[in-house]
Coordinates of C-alpha atoms in Angstrom, one line a residue:
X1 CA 14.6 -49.9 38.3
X2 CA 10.6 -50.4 38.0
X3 CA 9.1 -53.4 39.0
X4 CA 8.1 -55.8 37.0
X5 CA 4.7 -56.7 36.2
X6 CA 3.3 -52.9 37.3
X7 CA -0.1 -51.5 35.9
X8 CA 0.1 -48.2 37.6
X9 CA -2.6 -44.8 36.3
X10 CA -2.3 -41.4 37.7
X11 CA -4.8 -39.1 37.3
X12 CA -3.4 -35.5 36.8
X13 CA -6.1 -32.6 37.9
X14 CA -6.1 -28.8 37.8
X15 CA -7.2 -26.9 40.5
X16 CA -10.2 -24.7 37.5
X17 CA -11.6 -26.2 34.7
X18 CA -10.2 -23.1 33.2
X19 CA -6.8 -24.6 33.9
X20 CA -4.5 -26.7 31.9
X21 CA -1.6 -29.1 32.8
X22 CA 1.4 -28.9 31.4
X23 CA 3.7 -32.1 31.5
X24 CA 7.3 -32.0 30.5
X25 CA 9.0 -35.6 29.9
X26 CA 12.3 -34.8 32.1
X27 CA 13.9 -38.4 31.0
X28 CA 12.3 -41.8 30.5
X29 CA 14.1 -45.1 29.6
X30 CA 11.6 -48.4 29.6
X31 CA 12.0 -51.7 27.5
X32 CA 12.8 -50.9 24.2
X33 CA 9.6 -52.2 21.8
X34 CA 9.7 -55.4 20.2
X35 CA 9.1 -54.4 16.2
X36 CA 6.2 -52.3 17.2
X37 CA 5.0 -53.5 20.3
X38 CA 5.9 -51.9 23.3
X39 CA 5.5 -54.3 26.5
X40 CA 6.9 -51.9 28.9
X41 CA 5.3 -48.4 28.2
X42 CA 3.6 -44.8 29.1
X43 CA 0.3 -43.8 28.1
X44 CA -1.1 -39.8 27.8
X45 CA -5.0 -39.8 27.9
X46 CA -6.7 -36.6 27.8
X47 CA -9.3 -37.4 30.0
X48 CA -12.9 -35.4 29.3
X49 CA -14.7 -35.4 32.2
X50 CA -14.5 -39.3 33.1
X51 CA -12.2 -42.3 32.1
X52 CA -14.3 -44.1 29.5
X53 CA -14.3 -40.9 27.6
X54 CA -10.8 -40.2 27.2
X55 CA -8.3 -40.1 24.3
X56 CA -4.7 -41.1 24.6
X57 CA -2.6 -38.8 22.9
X58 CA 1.2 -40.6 23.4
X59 CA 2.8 -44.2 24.0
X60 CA 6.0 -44.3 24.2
X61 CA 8.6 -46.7 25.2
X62 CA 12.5 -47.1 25.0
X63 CA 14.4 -43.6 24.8
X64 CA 11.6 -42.3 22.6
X65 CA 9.9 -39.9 24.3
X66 CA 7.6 -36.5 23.6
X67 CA 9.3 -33.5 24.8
X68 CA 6.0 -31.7 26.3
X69 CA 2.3 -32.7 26.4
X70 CA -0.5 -30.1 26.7
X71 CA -4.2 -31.4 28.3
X72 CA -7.3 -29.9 26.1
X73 CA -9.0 -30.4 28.9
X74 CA -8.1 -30.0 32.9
X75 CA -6.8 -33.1 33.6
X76 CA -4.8 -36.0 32.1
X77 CA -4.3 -39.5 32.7
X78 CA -1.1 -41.3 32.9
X79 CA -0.7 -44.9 32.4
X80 CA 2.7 -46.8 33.3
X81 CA 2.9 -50.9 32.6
X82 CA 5.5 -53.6 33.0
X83 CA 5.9 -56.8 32.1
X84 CA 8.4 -59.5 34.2
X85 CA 10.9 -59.1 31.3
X86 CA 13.2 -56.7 31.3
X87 CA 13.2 -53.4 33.6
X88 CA 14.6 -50.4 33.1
X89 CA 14.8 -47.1 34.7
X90 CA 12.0 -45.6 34.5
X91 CA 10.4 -42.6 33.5
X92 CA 10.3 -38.5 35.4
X93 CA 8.0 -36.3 34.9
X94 CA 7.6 -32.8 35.9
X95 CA 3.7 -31.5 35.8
X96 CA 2.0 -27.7 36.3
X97 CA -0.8 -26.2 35.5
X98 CA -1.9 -22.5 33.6
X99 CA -4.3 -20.9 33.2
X100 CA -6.5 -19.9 29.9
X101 CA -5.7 -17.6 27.9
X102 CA -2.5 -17.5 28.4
X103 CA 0.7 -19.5 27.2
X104 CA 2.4 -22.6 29.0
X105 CA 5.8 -21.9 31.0
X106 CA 8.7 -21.7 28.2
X107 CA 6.4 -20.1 25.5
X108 CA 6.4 -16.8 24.3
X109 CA 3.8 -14.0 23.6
X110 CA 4.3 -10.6 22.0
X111 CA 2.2 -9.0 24.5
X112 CA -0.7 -9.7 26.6
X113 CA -3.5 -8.6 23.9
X114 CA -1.6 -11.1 21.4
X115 CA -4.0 -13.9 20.6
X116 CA -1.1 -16.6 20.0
X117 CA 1.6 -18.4 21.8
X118 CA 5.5 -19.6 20.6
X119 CA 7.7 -21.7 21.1
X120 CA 11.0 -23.0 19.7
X121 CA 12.3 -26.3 20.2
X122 CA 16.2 -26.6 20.0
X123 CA 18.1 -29.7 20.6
X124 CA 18.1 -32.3 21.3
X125 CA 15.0 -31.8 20.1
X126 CA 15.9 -31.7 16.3
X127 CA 13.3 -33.4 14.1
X128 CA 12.0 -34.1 10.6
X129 CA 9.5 -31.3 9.3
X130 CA 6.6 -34.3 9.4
X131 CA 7.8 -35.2 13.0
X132 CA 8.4 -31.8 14.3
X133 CA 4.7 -31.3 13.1
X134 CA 3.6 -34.2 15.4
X135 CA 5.8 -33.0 18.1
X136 CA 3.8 -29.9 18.1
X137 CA 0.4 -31.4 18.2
X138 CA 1.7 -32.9 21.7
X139 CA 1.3 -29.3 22.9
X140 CA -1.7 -28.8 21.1
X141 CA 0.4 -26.5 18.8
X142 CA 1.2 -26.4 15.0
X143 CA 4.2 -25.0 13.4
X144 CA 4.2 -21.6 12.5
X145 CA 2.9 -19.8 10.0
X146 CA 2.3 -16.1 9.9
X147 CA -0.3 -13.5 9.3
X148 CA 1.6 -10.1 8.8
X149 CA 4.7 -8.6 9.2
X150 CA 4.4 -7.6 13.2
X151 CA 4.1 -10.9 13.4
X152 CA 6.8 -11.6 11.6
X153 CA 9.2 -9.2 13.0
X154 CA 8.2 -10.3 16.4
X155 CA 9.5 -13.7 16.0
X156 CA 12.9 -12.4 13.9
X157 CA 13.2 -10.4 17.0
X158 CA 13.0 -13.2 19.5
X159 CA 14.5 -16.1 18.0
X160 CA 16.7 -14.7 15.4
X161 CA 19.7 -14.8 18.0
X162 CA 19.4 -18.4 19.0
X163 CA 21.6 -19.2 15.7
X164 CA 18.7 -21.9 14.8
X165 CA 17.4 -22.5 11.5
X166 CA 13.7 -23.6 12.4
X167 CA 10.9 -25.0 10.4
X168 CA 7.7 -23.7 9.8
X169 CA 4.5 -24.6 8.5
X170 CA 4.8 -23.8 5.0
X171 CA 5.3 -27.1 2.7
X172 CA 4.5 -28.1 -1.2
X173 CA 4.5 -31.6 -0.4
X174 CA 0.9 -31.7 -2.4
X175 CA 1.9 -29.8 -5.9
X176 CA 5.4 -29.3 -6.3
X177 CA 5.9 -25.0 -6.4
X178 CA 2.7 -24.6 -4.9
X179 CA 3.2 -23.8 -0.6
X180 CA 0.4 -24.4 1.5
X181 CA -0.1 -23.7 5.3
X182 CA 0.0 -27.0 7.5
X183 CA -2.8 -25.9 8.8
X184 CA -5.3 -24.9 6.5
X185 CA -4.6 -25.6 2.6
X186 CA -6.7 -22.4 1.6
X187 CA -5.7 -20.6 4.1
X188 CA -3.9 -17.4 2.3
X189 CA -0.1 -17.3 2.7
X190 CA 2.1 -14.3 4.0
X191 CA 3.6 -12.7 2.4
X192 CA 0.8 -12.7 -0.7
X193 CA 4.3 -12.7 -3.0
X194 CA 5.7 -16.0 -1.2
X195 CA 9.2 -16.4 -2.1
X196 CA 9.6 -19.4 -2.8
X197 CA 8.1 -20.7 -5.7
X198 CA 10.6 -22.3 -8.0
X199 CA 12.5 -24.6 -5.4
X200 CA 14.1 -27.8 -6.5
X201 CA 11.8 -31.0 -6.1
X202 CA 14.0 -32.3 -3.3
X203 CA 13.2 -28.8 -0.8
X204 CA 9.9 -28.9 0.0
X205 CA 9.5 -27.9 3.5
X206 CA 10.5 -24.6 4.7
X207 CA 12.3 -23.2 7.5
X208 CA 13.6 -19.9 8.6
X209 CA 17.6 -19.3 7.5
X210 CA 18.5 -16.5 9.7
X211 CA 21.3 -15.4 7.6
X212 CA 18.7 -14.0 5.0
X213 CA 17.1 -10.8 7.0
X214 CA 18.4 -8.8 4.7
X215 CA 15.4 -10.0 2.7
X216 CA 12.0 -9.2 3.5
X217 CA 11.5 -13.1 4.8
X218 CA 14.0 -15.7 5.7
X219 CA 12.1 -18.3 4.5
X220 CA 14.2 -21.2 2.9
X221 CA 13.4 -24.4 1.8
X222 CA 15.2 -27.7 2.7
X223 CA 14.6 -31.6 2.3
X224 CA 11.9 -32.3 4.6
X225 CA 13.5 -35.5 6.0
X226 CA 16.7 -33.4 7.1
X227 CA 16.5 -32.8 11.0
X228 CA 16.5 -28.9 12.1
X229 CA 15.0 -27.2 15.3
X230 CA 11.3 -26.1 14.7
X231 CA 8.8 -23.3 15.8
X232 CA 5.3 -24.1 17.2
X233 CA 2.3 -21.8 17.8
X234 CA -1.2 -22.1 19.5
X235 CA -3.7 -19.9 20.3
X236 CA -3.8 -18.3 23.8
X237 CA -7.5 -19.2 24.2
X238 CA -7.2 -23.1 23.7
X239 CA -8.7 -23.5 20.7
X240 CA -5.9 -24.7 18.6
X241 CA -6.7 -27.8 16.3
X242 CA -3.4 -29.9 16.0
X243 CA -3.5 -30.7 12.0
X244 CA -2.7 -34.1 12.0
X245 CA -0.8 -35.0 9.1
X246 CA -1.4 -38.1 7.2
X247 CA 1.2 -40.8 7.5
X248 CA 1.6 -40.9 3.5
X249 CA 2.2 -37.2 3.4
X250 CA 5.3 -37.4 1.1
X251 CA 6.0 -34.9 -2.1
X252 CA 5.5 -36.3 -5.2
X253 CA 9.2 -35.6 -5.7
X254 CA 10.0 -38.0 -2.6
X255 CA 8.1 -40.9 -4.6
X256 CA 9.9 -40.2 -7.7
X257 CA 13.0 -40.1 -5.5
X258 CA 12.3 -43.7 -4.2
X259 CA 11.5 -45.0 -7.5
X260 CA 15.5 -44.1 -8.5
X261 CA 16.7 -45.7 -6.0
X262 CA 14.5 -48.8 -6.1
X263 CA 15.7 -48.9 -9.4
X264 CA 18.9 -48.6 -8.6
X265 CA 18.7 -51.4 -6.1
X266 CA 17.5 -53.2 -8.4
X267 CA 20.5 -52.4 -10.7
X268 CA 23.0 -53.2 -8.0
X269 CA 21.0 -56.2 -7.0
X270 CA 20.9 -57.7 -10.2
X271 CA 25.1 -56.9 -10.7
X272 CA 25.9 -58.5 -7.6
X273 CA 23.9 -61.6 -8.4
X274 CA 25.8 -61.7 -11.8
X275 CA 29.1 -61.6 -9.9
X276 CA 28.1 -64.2 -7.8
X277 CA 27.1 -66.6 -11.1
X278 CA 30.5 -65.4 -12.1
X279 CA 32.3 -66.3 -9.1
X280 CA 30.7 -69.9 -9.1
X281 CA 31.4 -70.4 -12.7
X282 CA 34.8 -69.5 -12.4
X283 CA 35.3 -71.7 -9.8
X284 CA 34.0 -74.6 -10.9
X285 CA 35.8 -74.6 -14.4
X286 CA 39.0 -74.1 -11.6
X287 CA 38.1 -77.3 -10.2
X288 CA 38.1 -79.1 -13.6
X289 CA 41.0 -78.1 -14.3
X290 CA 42.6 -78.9 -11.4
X291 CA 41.1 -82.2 -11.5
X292 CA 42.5 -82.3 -15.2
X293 CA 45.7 -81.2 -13.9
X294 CA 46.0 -83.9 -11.2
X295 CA 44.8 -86.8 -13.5
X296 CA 48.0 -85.7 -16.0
X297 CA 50.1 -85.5 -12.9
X298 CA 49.2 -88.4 -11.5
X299 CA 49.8 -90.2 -14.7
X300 CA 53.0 -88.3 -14.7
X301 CA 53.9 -89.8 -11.3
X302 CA 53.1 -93.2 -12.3
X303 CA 54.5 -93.4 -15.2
X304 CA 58.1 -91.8 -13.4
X305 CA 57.6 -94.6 -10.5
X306 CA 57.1 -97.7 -12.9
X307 CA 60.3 -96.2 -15.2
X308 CA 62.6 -95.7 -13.0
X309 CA 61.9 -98.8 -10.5
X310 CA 65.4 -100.5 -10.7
X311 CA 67.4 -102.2 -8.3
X312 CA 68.5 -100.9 -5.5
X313 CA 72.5 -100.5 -5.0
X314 CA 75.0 -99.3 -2.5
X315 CA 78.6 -97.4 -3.4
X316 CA 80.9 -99.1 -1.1
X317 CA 83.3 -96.0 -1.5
X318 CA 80.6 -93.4 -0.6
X319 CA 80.0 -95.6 2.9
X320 CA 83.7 -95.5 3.5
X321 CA 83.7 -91.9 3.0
X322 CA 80.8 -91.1 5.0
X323 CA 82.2 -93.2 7.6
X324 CA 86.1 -91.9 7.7
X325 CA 83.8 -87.9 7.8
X326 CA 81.3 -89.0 11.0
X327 CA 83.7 -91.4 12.4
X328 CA 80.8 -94.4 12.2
X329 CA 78.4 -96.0 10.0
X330 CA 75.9 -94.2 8.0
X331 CA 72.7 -95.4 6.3
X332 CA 72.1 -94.4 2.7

């Protein structure tokens, strides 16, 4: 286990500014946070060129960790703290560096003249579309999109035969039938006749479903919350901007969604209260009666004890029977 009360930063270096490090999260279990605060917890800064001007890019704590994190720059920072709580096991981290252009270890190129980078992440790291997007932007990455059919084919060719159903960054979380790019909303989509264009308002986020290449594009669209593997590209150069999604990035169909069901809460709120009102009614009008009851039984009882109060008397012959049967005296 850690120690407590720790406040530990590592600076990470590459050997050439025209190097990158590469971190890959092995395992990491700290303090799970309390609400939102994290007291024991690991911070990512990309450092530029001195530790006042740098920009954390993770925090994590508990079992909730990044997969990979990519430096824009040729070094990062890593910041470990503990309080004298709790301690846990820790975190491991595995580290190298590479060298621009070119791709990280575990991403894929379609030759050495290719301009971009991929990489598909398979469990456990299955994720929402919106946090598969994030999960990208730790590489310095965004989720696919494509440009023309070698492209295309390239990537049916390498990942087809993992039996994953990926997503990519195509949504119409904006305007319902109309996809855009994650990256660029102007950017033109490929193919120019996109295939999907008359989805239900539940699907808006699109993936590849393998089981379609018979068609000219596997592209499918799901419900964006659903958790699938997901594809991730960058340029070999650096120059990839992460597209940072806005946290209220939700379809127009998801808000219409949550109305139902608040309305349904509501519905199922307001029937539960009325069986409750129910319930106590009931059983109060079963108390009055019962108290009715036991007033007319009591009555009953003393009524039956004042009539039937006589003297009380003793048949000689049942004692001598009782007596002659037991062989002594009995009480009656």
């Amino acid at each position: 286990m850690y120690p407590p009360d720790t406040d530990c930063q590592f600076l990470i270096e590459a050997t050439s500014k025209l190097h990158r490090i590469h971190l890959t999260v092995v395992e990491s279990e700290l303090e799970e946070a309390l609400f939102t605060e994290c007291d024991d917890y690991v911070s990512i800064r990309d450092r530029e060129g001195n530790e006042t001007n740098s920009k954390e890019v993770a925090r994590w704590c508990g079992q909730d960790f990044p997969a990979a994190i990519t430096s824009s720059t040729d070094s990062l920072l890593v910041h470990f703290h503990s309080d004298s709580v709790i301690q846990k096991r820790g975190f491991n981290i595995s580290v190298i560096e590479f060298e621009l252009p070119g791709c990280p270890p575990e991403w894929h190129s379609e030759s050495l003249s290719s301009p971009f980078c991929y990489k598909q992440f398979v469990l456990p790291h299955i994720l929402p579309w919106f946090d598969a997007q994030k999960e990208c932007n730790f590489e310095r990455a965004n989720l696919a999109t494509f440009q023309s059919e070698r492209e295309y084919a390239y990537i049916a060719e390498t990942f087809s035969q993992t039996h994953s159903f990926p997503w990519i960054g195509y949504t119409d979380a904006n305007v319902e039938g109309i996809f855009e790019t994650v990256v660029d909303r102007n950017a033109p989509l490929w193919p120019e006749n996109f295939p999907l264009k008359h989805e239900t308002e539940a699907k808006d986020c699109v993936f590849l479903d393998w089981n379609k290449r018979e068609q000219q594009v596997a592209y499918e669209a799901d419900d964006c919350r659903n958790r699938r593997p997901f594809l991730c590209k960058k340029r070999k150069d650096g120059s990839e901007v992460p597209a940072v999604l806005p946290s209220g990035m939700i379809r127009r169909g998801f808000r219409d969604f949550s109305i139902d069901y608040t309305i349904l809460i509501i519905i199922v709120i307001a029937l539960l209260f009325l069986l409750v009102v129910t319930c106590v009614v009931y059983q109060k009008f079963k108390d009055r009666h019962n108290r009715v009851v036991n007033v007319d039984m009591n009555t009953q009882r003393i009524w039956c004890s004042s009539s039937m109060q006589q003297p009380a008397t003793t048949d000689s012959r049942i004692g001598d029977a009782i007596r002659q049967e037991f062989g002594g005296w009995a009480q009656i």
